[in-house]
Short mmCIF file of C-alpha atoms in Angstrom, two decimals:
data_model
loop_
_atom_site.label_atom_id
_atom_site.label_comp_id
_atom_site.label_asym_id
_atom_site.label_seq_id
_atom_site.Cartn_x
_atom_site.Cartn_y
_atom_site.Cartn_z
CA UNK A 222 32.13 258.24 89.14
CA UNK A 223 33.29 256.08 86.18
CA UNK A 224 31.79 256.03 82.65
CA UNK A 225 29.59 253.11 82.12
CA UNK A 226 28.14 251.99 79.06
CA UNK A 227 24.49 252.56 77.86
CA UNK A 228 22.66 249.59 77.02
CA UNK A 229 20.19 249.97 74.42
CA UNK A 230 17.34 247.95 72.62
CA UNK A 231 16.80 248.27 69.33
CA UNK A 232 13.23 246.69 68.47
CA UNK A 233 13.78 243.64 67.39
CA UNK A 234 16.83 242.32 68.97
CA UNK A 235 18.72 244.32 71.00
CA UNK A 236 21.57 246.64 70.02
CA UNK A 237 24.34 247.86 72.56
CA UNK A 238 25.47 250.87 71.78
CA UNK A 239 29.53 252.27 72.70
CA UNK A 240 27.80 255.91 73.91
CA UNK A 241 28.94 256.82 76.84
CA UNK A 242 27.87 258.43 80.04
CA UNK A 243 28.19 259.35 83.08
CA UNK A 244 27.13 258.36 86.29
CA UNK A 245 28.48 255.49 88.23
CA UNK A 246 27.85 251.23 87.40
CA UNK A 247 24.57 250.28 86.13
CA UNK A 248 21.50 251.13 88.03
CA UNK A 249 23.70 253.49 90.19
CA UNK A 250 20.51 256.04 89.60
CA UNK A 251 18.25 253.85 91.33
CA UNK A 252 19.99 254.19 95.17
CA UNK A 253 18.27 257.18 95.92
CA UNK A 254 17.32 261.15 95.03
CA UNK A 255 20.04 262.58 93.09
CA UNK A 256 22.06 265.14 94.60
CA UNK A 257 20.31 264.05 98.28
CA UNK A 258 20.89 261.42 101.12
CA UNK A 259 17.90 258.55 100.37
CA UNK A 260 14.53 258.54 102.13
CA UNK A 261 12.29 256.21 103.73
CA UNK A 262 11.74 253.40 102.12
CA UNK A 263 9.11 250.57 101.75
CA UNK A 264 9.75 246.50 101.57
CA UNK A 265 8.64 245.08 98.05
CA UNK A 266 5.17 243.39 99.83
CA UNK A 267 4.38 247.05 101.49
CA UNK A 268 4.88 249.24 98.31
CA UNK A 269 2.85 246.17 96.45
CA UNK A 270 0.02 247.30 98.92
CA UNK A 271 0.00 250.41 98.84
CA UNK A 272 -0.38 250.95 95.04
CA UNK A 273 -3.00 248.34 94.63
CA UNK A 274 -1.26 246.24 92.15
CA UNK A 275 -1.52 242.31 92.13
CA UNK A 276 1.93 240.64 92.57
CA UNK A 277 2.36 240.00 88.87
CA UNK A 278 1.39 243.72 88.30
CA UNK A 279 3.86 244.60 90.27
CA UNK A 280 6.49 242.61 89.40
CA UNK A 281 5.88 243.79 86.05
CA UNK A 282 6.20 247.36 86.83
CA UNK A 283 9.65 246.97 88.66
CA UNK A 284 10.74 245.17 85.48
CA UNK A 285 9.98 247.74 83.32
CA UNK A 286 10.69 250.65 84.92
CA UNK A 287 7.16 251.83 86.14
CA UNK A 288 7.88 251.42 89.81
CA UNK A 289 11.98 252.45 90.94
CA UNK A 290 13.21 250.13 93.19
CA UNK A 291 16.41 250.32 94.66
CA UNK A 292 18.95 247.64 96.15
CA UNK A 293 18.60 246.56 99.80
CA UNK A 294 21.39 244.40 100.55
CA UNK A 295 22.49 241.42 98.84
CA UNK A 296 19.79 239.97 96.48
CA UNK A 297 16.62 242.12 97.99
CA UNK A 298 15.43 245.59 97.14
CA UNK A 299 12.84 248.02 98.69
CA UNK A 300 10.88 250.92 97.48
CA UNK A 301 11.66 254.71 98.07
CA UNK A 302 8.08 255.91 99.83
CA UNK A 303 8.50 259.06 97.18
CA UNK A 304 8.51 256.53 94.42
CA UNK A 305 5.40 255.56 95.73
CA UNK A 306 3.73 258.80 96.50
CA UNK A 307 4.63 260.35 93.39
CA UNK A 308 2.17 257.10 91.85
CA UNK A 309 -0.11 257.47 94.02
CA UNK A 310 -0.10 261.34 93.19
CA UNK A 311 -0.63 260.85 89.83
CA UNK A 312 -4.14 261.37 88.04
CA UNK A 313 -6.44 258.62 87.78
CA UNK A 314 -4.26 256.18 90.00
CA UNK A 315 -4.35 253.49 89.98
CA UNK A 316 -5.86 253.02 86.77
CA UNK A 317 -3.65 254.75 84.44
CA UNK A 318 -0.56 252.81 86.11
CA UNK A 319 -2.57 249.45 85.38
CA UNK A 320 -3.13 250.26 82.07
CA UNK A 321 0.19 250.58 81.13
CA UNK A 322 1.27 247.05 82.52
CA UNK A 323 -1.81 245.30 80.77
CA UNK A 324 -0.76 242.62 79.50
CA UNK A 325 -2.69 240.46 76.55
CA UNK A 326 -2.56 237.62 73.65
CA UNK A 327 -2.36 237.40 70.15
CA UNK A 328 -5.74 237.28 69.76
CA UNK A 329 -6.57 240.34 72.49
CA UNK A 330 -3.76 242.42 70.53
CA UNK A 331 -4.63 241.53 67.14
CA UNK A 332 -8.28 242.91 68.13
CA UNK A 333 -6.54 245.73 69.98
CA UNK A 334 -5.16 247.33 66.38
CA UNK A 335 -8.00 245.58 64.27
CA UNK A 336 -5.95 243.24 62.38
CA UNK A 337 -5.97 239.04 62.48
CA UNK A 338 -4.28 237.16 64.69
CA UNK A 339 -2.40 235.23 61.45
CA UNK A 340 -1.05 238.90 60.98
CA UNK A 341 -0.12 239.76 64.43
CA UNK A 342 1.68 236.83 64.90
CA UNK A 343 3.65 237.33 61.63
CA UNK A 344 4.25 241.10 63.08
CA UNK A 345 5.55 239.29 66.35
CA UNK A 346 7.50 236.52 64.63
CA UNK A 347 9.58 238.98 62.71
CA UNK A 348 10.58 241.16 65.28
CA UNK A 349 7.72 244.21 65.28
CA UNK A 350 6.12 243.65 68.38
CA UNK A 351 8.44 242.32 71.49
CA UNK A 352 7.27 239.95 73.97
CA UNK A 353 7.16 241.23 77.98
CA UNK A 354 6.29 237.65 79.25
CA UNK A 355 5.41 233.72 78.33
CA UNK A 356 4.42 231.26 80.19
CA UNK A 357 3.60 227.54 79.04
CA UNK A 358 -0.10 225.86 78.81
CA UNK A 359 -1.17 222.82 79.72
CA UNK A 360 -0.67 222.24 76.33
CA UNK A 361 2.97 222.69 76.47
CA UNK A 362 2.48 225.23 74.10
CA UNK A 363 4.04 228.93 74.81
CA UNK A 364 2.11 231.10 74.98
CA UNK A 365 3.91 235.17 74.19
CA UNK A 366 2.58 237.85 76.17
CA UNK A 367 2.59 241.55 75.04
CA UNK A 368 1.95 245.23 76.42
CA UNK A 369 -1.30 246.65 75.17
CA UNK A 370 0.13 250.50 75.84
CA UNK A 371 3.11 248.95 72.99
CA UNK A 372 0.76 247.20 70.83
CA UNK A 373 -1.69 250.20 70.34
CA UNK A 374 1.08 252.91 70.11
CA UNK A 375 3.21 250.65 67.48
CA UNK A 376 -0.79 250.31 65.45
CA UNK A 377 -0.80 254.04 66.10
CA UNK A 378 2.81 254.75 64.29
CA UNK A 379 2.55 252.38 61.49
CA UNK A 380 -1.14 251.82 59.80
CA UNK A 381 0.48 250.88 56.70
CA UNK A 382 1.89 247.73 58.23
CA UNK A 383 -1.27 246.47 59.78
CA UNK A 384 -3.15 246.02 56.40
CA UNK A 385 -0.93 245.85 53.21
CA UNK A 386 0.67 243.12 52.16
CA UNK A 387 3.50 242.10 53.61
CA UNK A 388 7.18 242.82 51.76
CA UNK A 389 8.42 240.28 49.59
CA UNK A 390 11.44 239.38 51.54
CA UNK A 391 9.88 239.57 55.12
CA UNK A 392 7.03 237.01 53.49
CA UNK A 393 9.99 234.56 52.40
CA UNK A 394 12.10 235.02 56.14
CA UNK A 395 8.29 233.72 57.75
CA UNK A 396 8.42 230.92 55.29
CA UNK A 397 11.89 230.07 56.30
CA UNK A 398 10.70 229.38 59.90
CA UNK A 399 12.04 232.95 61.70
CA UNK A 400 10.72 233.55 64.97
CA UNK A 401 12.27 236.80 66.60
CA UNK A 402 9.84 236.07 69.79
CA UNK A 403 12.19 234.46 72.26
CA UNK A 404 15.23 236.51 71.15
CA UNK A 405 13.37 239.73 71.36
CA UNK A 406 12.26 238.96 74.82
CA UNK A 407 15.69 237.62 76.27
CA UNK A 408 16.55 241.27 74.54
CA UNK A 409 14.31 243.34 76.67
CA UNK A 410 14.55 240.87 79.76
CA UNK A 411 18.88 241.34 79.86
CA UNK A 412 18.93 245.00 79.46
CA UNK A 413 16.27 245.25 82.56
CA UNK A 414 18.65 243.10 84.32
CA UNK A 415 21.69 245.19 83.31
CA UNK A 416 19.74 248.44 83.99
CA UNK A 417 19.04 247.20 87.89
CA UNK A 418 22.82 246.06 87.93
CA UNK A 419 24.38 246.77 91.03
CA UNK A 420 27.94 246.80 89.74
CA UNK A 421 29.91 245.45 86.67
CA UNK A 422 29.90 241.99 88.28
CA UNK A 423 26.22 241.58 88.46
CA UNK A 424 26.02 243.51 84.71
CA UNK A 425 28.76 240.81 83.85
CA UNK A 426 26.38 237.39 85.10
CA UNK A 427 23.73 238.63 83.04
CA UNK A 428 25.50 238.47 80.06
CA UNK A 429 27.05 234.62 80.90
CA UNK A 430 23.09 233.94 81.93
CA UNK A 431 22.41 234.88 78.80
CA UNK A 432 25.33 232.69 77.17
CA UNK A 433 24.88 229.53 79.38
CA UNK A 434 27.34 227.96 80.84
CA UNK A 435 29.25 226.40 77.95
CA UNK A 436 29.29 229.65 75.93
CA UNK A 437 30.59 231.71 79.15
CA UNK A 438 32.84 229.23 79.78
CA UNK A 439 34.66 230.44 76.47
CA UNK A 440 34.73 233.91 76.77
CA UNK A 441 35.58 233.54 81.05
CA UNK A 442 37.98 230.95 80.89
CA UNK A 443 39.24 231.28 85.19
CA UNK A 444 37.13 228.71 87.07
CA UNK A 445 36.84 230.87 89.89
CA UNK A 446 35.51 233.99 88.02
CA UNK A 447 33.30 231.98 86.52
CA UNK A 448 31.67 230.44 89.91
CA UNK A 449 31.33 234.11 91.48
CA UNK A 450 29.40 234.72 88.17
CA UNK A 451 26.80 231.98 88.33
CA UNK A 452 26.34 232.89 92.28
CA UNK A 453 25.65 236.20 91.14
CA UNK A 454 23.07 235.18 88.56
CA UNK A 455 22.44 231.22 87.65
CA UNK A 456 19.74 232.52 84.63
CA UNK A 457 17.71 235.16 83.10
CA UNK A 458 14.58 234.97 85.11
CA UNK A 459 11.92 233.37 83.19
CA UNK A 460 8.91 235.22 84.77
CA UNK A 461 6.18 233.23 85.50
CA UNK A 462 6.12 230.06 83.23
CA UNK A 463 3.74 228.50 84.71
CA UNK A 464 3.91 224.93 86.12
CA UNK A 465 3.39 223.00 82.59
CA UNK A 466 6.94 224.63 81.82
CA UNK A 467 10.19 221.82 81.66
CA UNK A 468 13.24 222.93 83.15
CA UNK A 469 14.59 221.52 78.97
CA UNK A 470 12.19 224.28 77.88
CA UNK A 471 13.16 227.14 80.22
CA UNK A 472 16.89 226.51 79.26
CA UNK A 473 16.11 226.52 75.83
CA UNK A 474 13.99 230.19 75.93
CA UNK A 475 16.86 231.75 78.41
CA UNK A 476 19.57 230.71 76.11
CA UNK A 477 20.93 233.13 73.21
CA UNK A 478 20.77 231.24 70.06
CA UNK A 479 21.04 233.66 67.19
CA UNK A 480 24.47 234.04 65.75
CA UNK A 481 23.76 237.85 66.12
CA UNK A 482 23.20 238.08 69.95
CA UNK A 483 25.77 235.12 70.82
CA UNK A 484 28.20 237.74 69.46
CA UNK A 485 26.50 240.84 71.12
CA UNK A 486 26.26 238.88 74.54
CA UNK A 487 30.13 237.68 74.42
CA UNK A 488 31.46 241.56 73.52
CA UNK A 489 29.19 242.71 76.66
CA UNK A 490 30.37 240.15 78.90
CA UNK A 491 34.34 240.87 78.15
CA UNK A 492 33.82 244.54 78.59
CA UNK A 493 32.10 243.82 81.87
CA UNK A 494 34.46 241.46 82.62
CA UNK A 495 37.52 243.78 81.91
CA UNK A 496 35.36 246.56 84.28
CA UNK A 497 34.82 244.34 87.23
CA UNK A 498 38.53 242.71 87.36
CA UNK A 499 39.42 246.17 87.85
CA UNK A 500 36.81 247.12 90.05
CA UNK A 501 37.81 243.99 92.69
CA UNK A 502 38.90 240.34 91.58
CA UNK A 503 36.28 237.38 92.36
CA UNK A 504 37.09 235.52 95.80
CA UNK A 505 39.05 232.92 95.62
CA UNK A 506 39.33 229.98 98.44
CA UNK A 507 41.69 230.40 100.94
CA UNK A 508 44.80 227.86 100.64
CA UNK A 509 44.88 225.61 103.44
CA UNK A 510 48.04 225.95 105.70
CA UNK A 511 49.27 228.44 103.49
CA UNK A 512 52.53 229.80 104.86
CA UNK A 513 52.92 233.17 106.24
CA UNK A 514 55.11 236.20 106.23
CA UNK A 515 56.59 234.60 102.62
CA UNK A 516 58.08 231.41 104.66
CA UNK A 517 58.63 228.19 102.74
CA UNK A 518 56.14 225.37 102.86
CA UNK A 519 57.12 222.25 104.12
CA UNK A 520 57.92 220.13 101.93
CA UNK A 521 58.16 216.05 101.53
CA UNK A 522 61.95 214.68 100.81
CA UNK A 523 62.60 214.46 97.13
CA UNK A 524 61.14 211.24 95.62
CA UNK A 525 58.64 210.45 98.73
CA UNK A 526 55.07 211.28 98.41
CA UNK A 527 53.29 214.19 101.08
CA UNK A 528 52.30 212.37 103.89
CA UNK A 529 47.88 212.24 104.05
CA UNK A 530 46.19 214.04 106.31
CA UNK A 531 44.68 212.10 109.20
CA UNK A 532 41.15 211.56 108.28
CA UNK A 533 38.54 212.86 110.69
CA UNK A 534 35.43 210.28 112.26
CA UNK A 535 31.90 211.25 111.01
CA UNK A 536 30.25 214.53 113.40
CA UNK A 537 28.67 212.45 116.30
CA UNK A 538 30.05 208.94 115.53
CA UNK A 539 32.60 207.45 118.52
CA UNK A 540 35.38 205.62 117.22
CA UNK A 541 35.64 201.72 118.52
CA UNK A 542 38.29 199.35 117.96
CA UNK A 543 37.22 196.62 115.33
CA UNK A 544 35.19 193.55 116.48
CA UNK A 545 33.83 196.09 119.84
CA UNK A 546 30.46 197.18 117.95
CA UNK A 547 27.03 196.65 120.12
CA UNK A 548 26.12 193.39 117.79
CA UNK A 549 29.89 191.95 118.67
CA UNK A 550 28.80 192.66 122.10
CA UNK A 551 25.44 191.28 122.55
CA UNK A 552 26.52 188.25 120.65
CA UNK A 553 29.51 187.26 122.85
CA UNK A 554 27.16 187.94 125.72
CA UNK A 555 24.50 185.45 124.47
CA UNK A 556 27.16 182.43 123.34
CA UNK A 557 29.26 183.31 126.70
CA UNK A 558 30.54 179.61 127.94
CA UNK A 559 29.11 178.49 131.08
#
């Protein structure tokens, strides 16, 4: 097993840390009991069932880390049935588990901690409270969703915050128009990606996601490297934006923007990068009539152009000479001289 890097989130953006450990690629704790072959295991629809969560409750908990899931192939995973049975096990199920993936509002959190909603949304704005999900109105307003467990236990840690004024300098960032909301989600939304990485390739196409495609493009210049990448991951999954939500405005909320996480996503990606070349190159197409056992091509004389290839009809069209087509036909037949 290789070292891998730790990813790690500071609050407000995002940090990734150069701590190492052990262990295998990303998310190489999720195939299964350590030390032990893996057990039975439950399709995402079945576990869903059987721990009485709604879809977005559950999707929600495999995000975060609530529910282990563990790859299944190629773009599917499944749940262990101990996973599940620990849950299930656990006291006042399945309460307590939907409790911690209640989700609410600025206004539901501001009256979770007894504070405005004008202050909560400053807390959010600078970076305090992190966003788990958004989805658009029919307003084509976002709208920030948060975790009540996060929002009561950050209410819980700092009173001091929730009803003295605000610092000088934090008052005078707000002013300036900072909004920490959309960074600090695409924060906790990459390193759950990252986390559930099956290998450095996949922990690599969340970071170019996360760049778009003209800022990967600088950082992976090889075409081909760069296709294998966007197969592997197109975009950070949005969630659930609802269907008020532009494809413009989906782009712009996936997209790093900050100065500060442009650079932290371009590092990640070339050490990713530099761990997946040497894990197994991206595919390449193979060259047609490529010569074998190191034999020279064929080649055209000097000074003549490569002869074309002959093209090939249409699948299912036959081939007539010109002036034989049904309406040639049918006409000749009907002006045929007597």
């Amino acid at each position: 097993m290789g070292e891998v890097m730790v990813v790690r989130e500071s609050f407000a953006v995002g940090v990734r840390c150069g701590e190492k450990t052990s262990g295998g690629e990303p998310g190489g704790q999720l195939g299964g009991e350590p030390g032990g072959e893996p057990g039975e295991t439950l399709g995402m629809n079945r576990a869903r069932e059987e721990l009485e969560l709604e879809t977005g409750e559950f999707e929600l908990a495999v995000q975060l880390g609530e529910v282990r899931a563990v790859p299944a192939g190629p773009g599917r995973r499944c749940v262990p049935r101990a996973e599940v049975e620990r849950l299930r096990g656990a006291a006042d199920f399945p309460q307590a588990l939907r409790d911690r993936l209640w989700v609410v509002g600025s206004v539901d959190g501001a009256e979770l901690i007894g504070i405005s909603r004008d202050r909560f949304v400053k807390l959010a704005k600078a970076g305090f409270l992190r966003p788990v999900r958004w989805y658009v109105n029919r307003y084509r307003a976002v709208v920030w969703m948060y975790l009540a467990d996060e929002v009561g236990q950050y209410g819980r840690a700092h009173p001091e915050v929730l009803h003295t004024r605000l610092p000088v300098t934090l008052r005078g960032v707000l002013d300036d128009g900072a909004d920490h909301r959309a960074r600090g989600w695409r924060a906790r939304r990459a390193a759950h990606l990252v986390r559930d990485a099956a290998d450095a390739w996949e922990e690599a196409a969340v970071w170019a996601a996360l760049l778009g495609p003209d800022g990967a493009a600088e950082v992976v210049p090889d075409l081909y490297e760069r296709a294998y990448l966007r197969r592997s991951r197109c975009g950070l999954p949005p969630g659930r934006p609802g269907e008020f939500a532009s494809r413009e405005l989906i782009d712009r909320l996936v997209t790093a923007d900050h100065p500060d996480e442009i650079a932290l996503a371009r590092l990640s990606l070339a050490e990713a990068l530099d761990r997946a070349r040497r894990t197994r190159p991206a595919p390449r197409p193979a060259v047609v009539g490529e010569p074998e056992d190191g034999a020279e091509p064929d080649a055209a004389p000097a000074g003549e152009p490569r002869p074309l290839a002959e093209p090939r009809p249409r699948r299912g069209w036959r081939l007539r000479p010109p002036g034989e087509s049904a309406g040639t036909r049918r006409r000749k037949k009907l002006f045929r001289p007597a």
